Each structure stands twice: as structure tokens, then as C-alpha cells.
PDB file of C-alpha atoms in Angstrom:
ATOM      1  CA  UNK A   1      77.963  33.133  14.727  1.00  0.00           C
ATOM      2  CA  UNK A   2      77.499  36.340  13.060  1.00  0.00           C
ATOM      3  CA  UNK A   3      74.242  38.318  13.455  1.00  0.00           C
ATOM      4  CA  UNK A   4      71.486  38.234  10.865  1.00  0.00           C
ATOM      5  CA  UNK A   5      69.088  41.336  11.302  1.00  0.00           C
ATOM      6  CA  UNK A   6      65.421  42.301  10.787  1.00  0.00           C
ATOM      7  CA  UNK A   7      64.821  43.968   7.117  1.00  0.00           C
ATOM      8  CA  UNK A   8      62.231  46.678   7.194  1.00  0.00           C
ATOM      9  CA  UNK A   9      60.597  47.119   4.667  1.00  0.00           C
ATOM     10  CA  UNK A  10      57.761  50.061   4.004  1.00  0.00           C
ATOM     11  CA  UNK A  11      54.849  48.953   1.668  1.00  0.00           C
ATOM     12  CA  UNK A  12      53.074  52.220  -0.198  1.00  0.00           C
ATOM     13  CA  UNK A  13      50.375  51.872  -2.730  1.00  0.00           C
ATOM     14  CA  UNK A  14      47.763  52.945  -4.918  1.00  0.00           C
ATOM     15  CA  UNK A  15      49.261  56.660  -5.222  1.00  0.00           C
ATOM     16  CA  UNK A  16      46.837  57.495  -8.142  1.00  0.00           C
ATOM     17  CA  UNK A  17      49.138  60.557  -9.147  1.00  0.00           C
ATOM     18  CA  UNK A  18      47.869  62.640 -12.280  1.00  0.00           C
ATOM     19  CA  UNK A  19      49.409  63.961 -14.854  1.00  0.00           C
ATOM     20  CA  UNK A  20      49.438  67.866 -13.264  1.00  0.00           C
ATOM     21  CA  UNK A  21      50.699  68.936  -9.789  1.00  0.00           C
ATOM     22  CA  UNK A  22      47.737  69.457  -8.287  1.00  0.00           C
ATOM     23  CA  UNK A  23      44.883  67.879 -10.003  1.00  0.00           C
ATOM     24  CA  UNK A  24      41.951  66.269  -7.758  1.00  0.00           C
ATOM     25  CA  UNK A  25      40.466  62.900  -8.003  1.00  0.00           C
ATOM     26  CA  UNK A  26      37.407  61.865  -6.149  1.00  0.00           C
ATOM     27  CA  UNK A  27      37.639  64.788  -4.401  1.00  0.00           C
ATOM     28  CA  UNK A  28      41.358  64.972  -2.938  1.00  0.00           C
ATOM     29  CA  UNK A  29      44.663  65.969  -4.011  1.00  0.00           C
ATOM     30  CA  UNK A  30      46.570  62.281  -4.627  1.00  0.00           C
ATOM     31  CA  UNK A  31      49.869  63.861  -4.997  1.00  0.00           C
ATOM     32  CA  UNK A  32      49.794  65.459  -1.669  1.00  0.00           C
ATOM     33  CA  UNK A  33      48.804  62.187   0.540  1.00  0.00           C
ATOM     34  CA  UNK A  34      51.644  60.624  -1.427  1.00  0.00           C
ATOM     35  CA  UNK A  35      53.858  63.164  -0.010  1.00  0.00           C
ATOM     36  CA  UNK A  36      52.445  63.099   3.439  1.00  0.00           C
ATOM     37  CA  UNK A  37      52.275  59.407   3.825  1.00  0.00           C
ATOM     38  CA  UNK A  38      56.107  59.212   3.030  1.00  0.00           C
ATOM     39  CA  UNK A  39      56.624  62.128   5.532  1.00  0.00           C
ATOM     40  CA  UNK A  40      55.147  60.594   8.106  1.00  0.00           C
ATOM     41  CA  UNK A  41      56.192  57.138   7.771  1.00  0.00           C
ATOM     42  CA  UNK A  42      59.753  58.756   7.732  1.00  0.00           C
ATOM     43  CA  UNK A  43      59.282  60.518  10.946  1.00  0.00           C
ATOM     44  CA  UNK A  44      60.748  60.261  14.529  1.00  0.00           C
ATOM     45  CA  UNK A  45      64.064  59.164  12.555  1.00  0.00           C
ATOM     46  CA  UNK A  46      62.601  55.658  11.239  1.00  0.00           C
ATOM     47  CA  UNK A  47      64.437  54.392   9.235  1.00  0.00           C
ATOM     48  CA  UNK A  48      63.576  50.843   6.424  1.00  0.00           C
ATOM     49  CA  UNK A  49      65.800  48.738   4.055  1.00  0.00           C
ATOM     50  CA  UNK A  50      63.715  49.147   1.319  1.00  0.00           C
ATOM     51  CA  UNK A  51      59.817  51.342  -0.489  1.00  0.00           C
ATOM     52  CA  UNK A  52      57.791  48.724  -1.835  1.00  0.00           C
ATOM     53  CA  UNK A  53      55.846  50.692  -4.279  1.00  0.00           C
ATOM     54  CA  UNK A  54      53.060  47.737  -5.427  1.00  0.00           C
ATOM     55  CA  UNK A  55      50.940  49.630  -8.421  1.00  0.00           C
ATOM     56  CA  UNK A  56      48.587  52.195  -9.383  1.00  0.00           C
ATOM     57  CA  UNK A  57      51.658  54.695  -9.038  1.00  0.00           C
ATOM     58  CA  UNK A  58      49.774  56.910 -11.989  1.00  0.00           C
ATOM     59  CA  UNK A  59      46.201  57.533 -12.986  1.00  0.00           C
ATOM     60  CA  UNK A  60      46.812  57.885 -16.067  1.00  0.00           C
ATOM     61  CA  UNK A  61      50.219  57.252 -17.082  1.00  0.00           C
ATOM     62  CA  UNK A  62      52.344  59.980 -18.849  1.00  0.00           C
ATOM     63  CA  UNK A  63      55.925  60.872 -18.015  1.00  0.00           C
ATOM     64  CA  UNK A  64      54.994  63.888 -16.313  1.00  0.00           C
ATOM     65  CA  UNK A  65      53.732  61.631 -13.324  1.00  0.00           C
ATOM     66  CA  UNK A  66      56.351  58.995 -13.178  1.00  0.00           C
ATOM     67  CA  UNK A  67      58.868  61.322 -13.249  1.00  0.00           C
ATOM     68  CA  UNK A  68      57.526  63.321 -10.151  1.00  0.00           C
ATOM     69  CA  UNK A  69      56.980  60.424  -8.373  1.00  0.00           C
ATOM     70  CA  UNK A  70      60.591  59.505  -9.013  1.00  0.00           C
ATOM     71  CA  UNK A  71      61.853  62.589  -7.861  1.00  0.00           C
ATOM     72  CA  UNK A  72      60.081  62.459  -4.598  1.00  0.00           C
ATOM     73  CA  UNK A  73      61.188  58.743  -4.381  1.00  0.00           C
ATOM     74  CA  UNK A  74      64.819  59.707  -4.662  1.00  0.00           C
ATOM     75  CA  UNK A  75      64.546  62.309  -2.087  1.00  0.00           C
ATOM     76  CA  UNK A  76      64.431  59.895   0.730  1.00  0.00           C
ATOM     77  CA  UNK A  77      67.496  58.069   1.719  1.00  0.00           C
ATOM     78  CA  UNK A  78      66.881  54.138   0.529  1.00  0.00           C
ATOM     79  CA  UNK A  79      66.303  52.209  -2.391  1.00  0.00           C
ATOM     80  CA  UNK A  80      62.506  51.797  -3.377  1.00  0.00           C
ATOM     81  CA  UNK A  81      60.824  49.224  -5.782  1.00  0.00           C
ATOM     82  CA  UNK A  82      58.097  49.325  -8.058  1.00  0.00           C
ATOM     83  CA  UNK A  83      55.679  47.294  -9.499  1.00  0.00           C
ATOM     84  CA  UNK A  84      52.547  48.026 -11.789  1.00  0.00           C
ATOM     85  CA  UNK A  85      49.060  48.282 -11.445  1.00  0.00           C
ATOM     86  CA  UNK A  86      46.450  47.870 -13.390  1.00  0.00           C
ATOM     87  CA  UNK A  87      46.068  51.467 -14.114  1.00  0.00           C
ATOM     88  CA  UNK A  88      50.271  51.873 -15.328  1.00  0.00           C
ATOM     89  CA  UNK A  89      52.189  52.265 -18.164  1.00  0.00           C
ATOM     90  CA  UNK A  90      54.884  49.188 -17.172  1.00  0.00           C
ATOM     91  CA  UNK A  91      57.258  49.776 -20.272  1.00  0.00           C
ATOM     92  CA  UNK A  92      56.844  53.391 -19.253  1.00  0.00           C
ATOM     93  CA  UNK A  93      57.845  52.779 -15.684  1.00  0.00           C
ATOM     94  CA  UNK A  94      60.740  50.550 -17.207  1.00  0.00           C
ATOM     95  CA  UNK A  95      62.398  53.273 -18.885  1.00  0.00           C
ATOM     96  CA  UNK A  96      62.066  55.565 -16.228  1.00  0.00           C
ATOM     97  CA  UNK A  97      62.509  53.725 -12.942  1.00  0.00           C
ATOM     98  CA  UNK A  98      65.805  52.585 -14.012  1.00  0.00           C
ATOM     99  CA  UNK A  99      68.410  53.537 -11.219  1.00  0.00           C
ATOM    100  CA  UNK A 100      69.843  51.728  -8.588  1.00  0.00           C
ATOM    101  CA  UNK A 101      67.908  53.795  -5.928  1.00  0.00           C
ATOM    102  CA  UNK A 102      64.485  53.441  -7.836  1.00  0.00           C
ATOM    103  CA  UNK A 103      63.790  50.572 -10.223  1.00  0.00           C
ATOM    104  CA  UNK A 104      61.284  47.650 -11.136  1.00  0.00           C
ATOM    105  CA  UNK A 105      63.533  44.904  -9.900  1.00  0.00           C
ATOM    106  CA  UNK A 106      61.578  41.730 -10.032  1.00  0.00           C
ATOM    107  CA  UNK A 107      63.966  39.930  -6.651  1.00  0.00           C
ATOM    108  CA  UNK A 108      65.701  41.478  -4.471  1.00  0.00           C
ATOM    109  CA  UNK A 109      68.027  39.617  -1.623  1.00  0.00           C
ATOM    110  CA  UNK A 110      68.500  40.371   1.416  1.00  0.00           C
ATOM    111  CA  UNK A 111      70.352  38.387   3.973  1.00  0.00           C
ATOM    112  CA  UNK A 112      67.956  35.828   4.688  1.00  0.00           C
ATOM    113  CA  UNK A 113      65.332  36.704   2.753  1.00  0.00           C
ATOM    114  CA  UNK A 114      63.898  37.165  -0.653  1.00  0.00           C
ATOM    115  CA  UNK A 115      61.258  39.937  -2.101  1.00  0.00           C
ATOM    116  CA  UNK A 116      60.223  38.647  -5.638  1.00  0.00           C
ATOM    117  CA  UNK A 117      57.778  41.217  -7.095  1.00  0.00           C
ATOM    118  CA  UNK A 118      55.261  39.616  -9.581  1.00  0.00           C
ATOM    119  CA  UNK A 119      53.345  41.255 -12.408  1.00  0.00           C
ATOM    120  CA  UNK A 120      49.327  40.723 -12.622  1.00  0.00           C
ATOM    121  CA  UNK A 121      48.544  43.265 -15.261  1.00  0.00           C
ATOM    122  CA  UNK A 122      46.536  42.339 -17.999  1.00  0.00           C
ATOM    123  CA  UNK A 123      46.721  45.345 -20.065  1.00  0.00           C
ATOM    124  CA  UNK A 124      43.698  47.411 -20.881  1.00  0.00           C
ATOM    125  CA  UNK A 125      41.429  45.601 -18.030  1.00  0.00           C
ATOM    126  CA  UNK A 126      41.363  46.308 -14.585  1.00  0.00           C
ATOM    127  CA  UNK A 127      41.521  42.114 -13.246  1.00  0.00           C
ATOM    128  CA  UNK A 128      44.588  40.424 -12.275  1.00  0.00           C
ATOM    129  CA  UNK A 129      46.500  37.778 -13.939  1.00  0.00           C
ATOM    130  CA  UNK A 130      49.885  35.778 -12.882  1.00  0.00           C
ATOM    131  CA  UNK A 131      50.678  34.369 -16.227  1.00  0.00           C
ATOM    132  CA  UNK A 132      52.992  31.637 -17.444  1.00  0.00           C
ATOM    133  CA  UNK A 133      56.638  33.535 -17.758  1.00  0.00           C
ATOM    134  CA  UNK A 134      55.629  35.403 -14.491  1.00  0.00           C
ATOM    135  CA  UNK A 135      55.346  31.774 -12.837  1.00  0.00           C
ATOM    136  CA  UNK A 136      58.261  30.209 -14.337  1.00  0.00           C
ATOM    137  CA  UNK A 137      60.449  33.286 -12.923  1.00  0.00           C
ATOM    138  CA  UNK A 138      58.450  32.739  -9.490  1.00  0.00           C
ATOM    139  CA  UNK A 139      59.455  29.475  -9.295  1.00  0.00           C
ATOM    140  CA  UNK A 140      63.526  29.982 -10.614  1.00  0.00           C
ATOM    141  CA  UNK A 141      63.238  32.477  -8.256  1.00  0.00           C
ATOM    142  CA  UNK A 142      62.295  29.892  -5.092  1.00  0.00           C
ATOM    143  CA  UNK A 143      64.163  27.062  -6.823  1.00  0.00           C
ATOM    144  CA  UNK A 144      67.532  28.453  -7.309  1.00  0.00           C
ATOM    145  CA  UNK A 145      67.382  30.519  -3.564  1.00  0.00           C
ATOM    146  CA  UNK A 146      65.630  27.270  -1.201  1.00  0.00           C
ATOM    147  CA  UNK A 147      67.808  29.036   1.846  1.00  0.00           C
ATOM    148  CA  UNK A 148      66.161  32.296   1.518  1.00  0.00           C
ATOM    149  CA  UNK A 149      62.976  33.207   3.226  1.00  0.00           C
ATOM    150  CA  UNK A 150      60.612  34.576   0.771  1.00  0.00           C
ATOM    151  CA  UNK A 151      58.130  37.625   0.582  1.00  0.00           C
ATOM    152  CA  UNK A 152      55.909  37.898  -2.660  1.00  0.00           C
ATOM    153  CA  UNK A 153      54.684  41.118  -3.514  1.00  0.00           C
ATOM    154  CA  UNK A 154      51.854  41.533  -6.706  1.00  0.00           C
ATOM    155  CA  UNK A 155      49.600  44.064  -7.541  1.00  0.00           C
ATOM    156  CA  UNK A 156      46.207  42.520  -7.676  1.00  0.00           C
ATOM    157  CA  UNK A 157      44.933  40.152  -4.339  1.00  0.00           C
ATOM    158  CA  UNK A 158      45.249  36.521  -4.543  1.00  0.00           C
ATOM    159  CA  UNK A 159      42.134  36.079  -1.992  1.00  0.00           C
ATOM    160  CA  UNK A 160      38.768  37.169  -2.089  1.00  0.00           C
ATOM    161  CA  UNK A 161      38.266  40.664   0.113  1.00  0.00           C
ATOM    162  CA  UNK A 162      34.081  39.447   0.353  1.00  0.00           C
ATOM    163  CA  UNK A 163      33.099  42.955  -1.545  1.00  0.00           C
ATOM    164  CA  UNK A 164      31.627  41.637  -4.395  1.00  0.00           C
ATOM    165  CA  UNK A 165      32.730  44.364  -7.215  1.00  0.00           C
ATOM    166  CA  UNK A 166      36.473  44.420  -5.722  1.00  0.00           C
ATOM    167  CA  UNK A 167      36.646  40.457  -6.130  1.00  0.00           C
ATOM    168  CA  UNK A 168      35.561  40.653  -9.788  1.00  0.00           C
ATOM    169  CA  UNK A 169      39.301  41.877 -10.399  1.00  0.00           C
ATOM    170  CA  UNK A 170      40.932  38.828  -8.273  1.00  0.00           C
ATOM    171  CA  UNK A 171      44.125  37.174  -9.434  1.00  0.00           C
ATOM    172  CA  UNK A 172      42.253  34.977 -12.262  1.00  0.00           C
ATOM    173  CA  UNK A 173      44.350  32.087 -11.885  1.00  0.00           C
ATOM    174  CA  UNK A 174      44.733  32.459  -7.977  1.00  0.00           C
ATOM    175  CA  UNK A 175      44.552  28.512  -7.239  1.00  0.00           C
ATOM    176  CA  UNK A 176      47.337  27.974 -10.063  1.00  0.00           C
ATOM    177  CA  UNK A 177      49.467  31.048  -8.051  1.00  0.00           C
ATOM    178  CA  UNK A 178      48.747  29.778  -4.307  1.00  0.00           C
ATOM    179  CA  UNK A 179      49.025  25.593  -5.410  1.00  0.00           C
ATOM    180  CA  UNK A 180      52.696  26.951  -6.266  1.00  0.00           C
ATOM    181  CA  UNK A 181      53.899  29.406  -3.307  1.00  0.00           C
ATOM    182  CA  UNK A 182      52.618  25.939  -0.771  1.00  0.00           C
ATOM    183  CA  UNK A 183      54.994  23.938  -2.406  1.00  0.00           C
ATOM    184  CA  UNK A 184      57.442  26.197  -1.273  1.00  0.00           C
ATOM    185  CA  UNK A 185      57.825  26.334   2.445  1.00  0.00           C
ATOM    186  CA  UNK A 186      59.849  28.975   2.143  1.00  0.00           C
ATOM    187  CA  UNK A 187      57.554  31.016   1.222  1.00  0.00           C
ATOM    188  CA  UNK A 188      56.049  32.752   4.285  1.00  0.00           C
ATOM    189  CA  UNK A 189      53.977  35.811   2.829  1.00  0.00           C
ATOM    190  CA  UNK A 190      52.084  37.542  -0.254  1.00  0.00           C
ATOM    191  CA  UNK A 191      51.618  41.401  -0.297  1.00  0.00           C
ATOM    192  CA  UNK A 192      49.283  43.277  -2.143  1.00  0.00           C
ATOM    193  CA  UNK A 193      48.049  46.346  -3.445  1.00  0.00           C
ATOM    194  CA  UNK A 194      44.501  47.330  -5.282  1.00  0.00           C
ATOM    195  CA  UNK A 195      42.280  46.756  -2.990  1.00  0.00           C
ATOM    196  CA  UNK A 196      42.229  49.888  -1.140  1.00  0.00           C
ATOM    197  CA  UNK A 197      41.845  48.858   2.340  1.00  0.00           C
ATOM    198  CA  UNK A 198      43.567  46.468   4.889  1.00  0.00           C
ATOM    199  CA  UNK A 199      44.130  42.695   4.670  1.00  0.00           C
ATOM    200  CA  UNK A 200      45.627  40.431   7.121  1.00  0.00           C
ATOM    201  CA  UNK A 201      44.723  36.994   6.466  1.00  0.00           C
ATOM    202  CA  UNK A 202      46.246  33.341   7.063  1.00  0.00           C
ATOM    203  CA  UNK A 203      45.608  30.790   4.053  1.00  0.00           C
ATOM    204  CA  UNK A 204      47.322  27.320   5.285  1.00  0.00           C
ATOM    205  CA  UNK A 205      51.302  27.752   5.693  1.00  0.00           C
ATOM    206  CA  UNK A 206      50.840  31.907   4.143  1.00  0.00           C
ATOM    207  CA  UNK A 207      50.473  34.942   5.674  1.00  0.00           C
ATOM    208  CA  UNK A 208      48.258  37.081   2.957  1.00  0.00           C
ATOM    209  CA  UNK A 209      48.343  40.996   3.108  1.00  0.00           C
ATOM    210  CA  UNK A 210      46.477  44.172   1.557  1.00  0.00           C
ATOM    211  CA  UNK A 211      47.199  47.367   2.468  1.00  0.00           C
ATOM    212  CA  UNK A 212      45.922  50.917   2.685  1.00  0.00           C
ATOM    213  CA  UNK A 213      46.368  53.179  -0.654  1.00  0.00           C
ATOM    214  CA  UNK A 214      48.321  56.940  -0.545  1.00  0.00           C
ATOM    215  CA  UNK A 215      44.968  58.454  -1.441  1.00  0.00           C
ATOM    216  CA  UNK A 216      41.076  57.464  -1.240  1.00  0.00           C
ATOM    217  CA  UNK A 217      39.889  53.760   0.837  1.00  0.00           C
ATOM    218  CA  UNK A 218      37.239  51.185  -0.143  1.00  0.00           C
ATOM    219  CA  UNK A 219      35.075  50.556   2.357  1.00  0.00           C
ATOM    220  CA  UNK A 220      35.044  47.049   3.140  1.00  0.00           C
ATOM    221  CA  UNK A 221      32.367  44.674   2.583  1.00  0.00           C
ATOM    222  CA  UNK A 222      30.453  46.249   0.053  1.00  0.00           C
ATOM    223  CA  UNK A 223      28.649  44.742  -2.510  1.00  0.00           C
ATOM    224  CA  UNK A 224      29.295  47.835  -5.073  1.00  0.00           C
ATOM    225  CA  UNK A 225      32.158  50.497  -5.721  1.00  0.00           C
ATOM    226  CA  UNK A 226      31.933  52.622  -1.961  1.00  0.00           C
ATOM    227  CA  UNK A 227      34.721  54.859  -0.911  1.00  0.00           C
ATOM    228  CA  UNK A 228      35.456  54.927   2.635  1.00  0.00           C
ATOM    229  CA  UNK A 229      36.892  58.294   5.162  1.00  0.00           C
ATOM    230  CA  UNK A 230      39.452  56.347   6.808  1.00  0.00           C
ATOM    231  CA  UNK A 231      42.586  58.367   6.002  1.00  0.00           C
ATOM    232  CA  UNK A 232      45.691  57.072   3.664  1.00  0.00           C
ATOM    233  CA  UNK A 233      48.116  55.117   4.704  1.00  0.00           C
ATOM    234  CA  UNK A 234      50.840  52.210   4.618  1.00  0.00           C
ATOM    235  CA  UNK A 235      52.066  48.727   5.653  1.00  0.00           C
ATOM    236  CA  UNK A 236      55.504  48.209   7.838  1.00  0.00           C
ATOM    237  CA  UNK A 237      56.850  44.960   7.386  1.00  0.00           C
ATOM    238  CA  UNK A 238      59.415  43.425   9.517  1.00  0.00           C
ATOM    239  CA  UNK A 239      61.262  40.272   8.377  1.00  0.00           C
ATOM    240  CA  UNK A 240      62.869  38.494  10.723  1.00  0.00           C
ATOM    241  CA  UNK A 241      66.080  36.274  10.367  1.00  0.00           C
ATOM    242  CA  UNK A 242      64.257  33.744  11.831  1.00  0.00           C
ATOM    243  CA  UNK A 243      60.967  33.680   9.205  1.00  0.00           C
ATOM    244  CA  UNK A 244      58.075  35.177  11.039  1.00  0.00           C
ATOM    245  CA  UNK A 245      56.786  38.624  10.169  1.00  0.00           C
ATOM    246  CA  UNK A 246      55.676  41.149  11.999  1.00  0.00           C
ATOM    247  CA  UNK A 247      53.921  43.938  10.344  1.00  0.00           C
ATOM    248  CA  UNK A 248      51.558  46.721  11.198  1.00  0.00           C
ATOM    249  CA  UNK A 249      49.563  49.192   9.190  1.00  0.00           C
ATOM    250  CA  UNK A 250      49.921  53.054   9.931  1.00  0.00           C
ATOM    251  CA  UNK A 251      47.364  56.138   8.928  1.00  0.00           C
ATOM    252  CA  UNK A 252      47.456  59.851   8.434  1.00  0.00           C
ATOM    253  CA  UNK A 253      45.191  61.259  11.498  1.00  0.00           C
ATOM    254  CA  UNK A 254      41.926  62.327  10.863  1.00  0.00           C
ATOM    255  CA  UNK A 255      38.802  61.639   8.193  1.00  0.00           C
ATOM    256  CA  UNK A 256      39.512  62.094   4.540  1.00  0.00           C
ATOM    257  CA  UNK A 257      36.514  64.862   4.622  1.00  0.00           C
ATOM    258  CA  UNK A 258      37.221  66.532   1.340  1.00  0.00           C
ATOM    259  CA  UNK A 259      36.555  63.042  -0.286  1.00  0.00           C
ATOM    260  CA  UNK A 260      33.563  63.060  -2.811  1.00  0.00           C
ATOM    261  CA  UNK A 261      31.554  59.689  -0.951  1.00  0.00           C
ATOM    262  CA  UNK A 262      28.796  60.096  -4.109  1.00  0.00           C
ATOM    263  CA  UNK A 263      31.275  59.195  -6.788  1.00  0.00           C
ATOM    264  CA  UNK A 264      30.268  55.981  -8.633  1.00  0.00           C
ATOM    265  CA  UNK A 265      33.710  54.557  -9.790  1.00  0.00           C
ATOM    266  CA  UNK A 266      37.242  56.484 -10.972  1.00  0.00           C
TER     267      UNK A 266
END
């Protein structure tokens, strides 16, 4: 019987990059924590089948900041995906993540698995929304592959985090998006960006993740916008032939003590 093995996948988001090499949000240099995140989760010779890149890859979206984020992208030695945020350009990203090593593919198989990469961007506001083409390709996508274990990776969460500004930009149509993935036992997990901080819930037969951004955290819990010191960071996930995940999340050591905590919003 031949051997199936684990995929590894490494899950970086929120980068926040700027339009200028250098330029400071909230206090911190986004570009750098990019760089260092990816340096360190590339350390000690690990090595992952895939960079899930899930949104917010620019600030505010020109060319000059896709285009360095590509190039650091292509510098390490494995295909990434991305997927927007609600703070990107996605035709921009189209025409410019468009190589094999770095593109938006919406599925990608693996052996025994599939990553299907979903778009909740309603342009111009910062809430999420799954709409109808995105859940007809969803479900092609689980339909036409029912041997394939399946990982779904969005932008925006599909449950509530319990801060109360945060969950003002949930999925809108979240019961619509989860009523579907339960039909499909296949379907064993939904990763997430956005939300700034970690999330490792079950919902019924789902596993439902958030994970750390490249630059500034959200404290949890929090009725209104509060940033958090708790250092950048990223998500590991491990799919097994066998279905079950294992994944664990992984920070940059310290506090984030340049951060500017009295900043109302960004």
C-alpha cells in the first residue's frame, strides 16, 4: 500500500505592508515582522508544502507593496497562496501573484487533501461576505473531489471571537457558509485571518481557526478596537492522511513594545 504523508502547511496573515520600505503603522515597522516571522518559521531547517497567505497582505494596496511582498515570497523555497483581505486590491493581486510559485489559486490538491481558498471581500467595507459564485465553487469544489479531505481557508471569521467591534465584521451570511461545509463530512477545518489574535474552536463536525497577524494583535475580549503586546506570529498546520489536524501557533519572542497601545483604529 503506498504511503500517504502529512502536508504542512504554514498559515501567515495580516502583513499590513505599506506602500514604502520602511513606513510605520501603529507604531511598528509591518514589513520587518513580515520578514522575521518567515525567518523564523523557516528556521532549524523546517521545511512546509505550502504559505497560506489569508489577506490584509497590503495596507493600502499599490504595486509597490505587492510586488515586495512577492519578492520576499519567492525567496523561500515552496509555493505560497494568497487570498484577500478586506484591506486588498484582489484584481491587483491577480495580475501580480500570477506564477506557479506565488498565485491566488482558489484549490489546491494534495494527496489526500484539499485547500479551497474562499473570497469574503466586500469591496470598500471592512465585513465579510461568502457570496453566491464563491458558494457554488465551494461546493463544485467538495462535490466533484468527495475522496479528498478538505481545509477551507477565508479571510474574514465564520464565528463570533466575543469582542464586540471585531464581530461587527463577521462572515454576514455565516449560517448559509457553515449549513454548507456540515453537509460535507469531508470537510474537517476552516482557517482564518482578520482577527488578529488566536482561534481554536470546535463547531459540531469542524475544527474553526484564527491566527496571529505578521504585525500588531487584538487583544481578545474587548468590547472596542484594543491592540494587544503579544508579539507576531503564525499558524502550522499539519494534515494528516488520515483527516485529523494537528496544528500549533508560533510567536516572535518578546513584547511588541514599540507598539502605539493609544491608537483608536488603523
Amino acid at each position: 500500500m503506498p504511503y500517504s504523508k502529512t502536508v504542512s502547511i504554514l498559515q501567515i496573515t495580516d502583513l499590513h505592508i505599506l506602500p514604502e520600505p520602511g513606513e510605520k503603522m501603529l507604531g511598528i515597522d509591518t514589513e520587518y515582522y513580515f520578514k522575521a516571522v518567515l525567518e523564523q518559521a523557516f528556521a532549524a531547517g523546517n521545511t512546509f508544502d505550502l504559505i497560506l497567505v489569508s489577506g490584509d497582505l497590503a495596507q493600502d494596496p499599490c504595486t509597490a507593496s505587492y510586488t515586495r511582498i512577492l519578492k520576499t515570497l519567492e525567496q523561500y523555497p515552496v509555493n505560497s497562496v494568497c487570498l484577500p483581505g478586506n484591506h486588498d486590491d484582489y484584481p491587483l493581486m491577480l495580475s501580480l501573484f500570477n506564477s506557479q510559485k506565488v498565485s491566488c489559486y482558489k484549490q489546491t490538491l494534495f494527496e489526500d487533501w484539499q485547500l479551497i481558498c474562499l473570497n469574503s471581500q466586500i469591496p470598500g467595507r471592512p465585513g465579510g461576505n461568502i457570496d453566491n459564485e464563491e458558494l457554488l465553487f465551494l461546493q463544485k469544489c467538495l462535490a466533484e473531489q468527495p475522496d479528498y479531505f478538505a481545509l477551507i481557508a477565508v479571510h474574514h471569521h465564520v464565528l463570533p471571537t466575543q469582542s464586540q467591534w471585531m464581530d461587527t465584521m463577521l462572515i454576514e451570511n455565516q449560517h448559509e457558509v457553515l449549513k454548507i461545509l456540515l453537509n460535507y463530512p469531508q470537510v474537517k477545518a476552516v482557517t482564518s485571518g482578520h482577527i488578529h489574535q488566536v482561534m481554536d474552536r470546535d463547531y459540531q463536525s469542524l475544527r474553526v481557526l484564527g491566527s496571529p497577524a505578521t504585525c500588531f494583535q487584538f487583544k481578545p475580549l474587548c468590547r472596542d478596537f484594543t491592540l494587544d503586546l503579544e508579539m507576531p506570529g503564525y499558524r502550522i498546520i499539519n494534515l494528516l492522511p488520515d483527516g485529523s489536524i494537528e496544528t500549533s501557533v508560533y510567536r516572535l519572542p518578546g513584547l511588541l513594545q514599540e507598539l502605539s497601545l493609544d491608537s483608536f483604529g488603523y
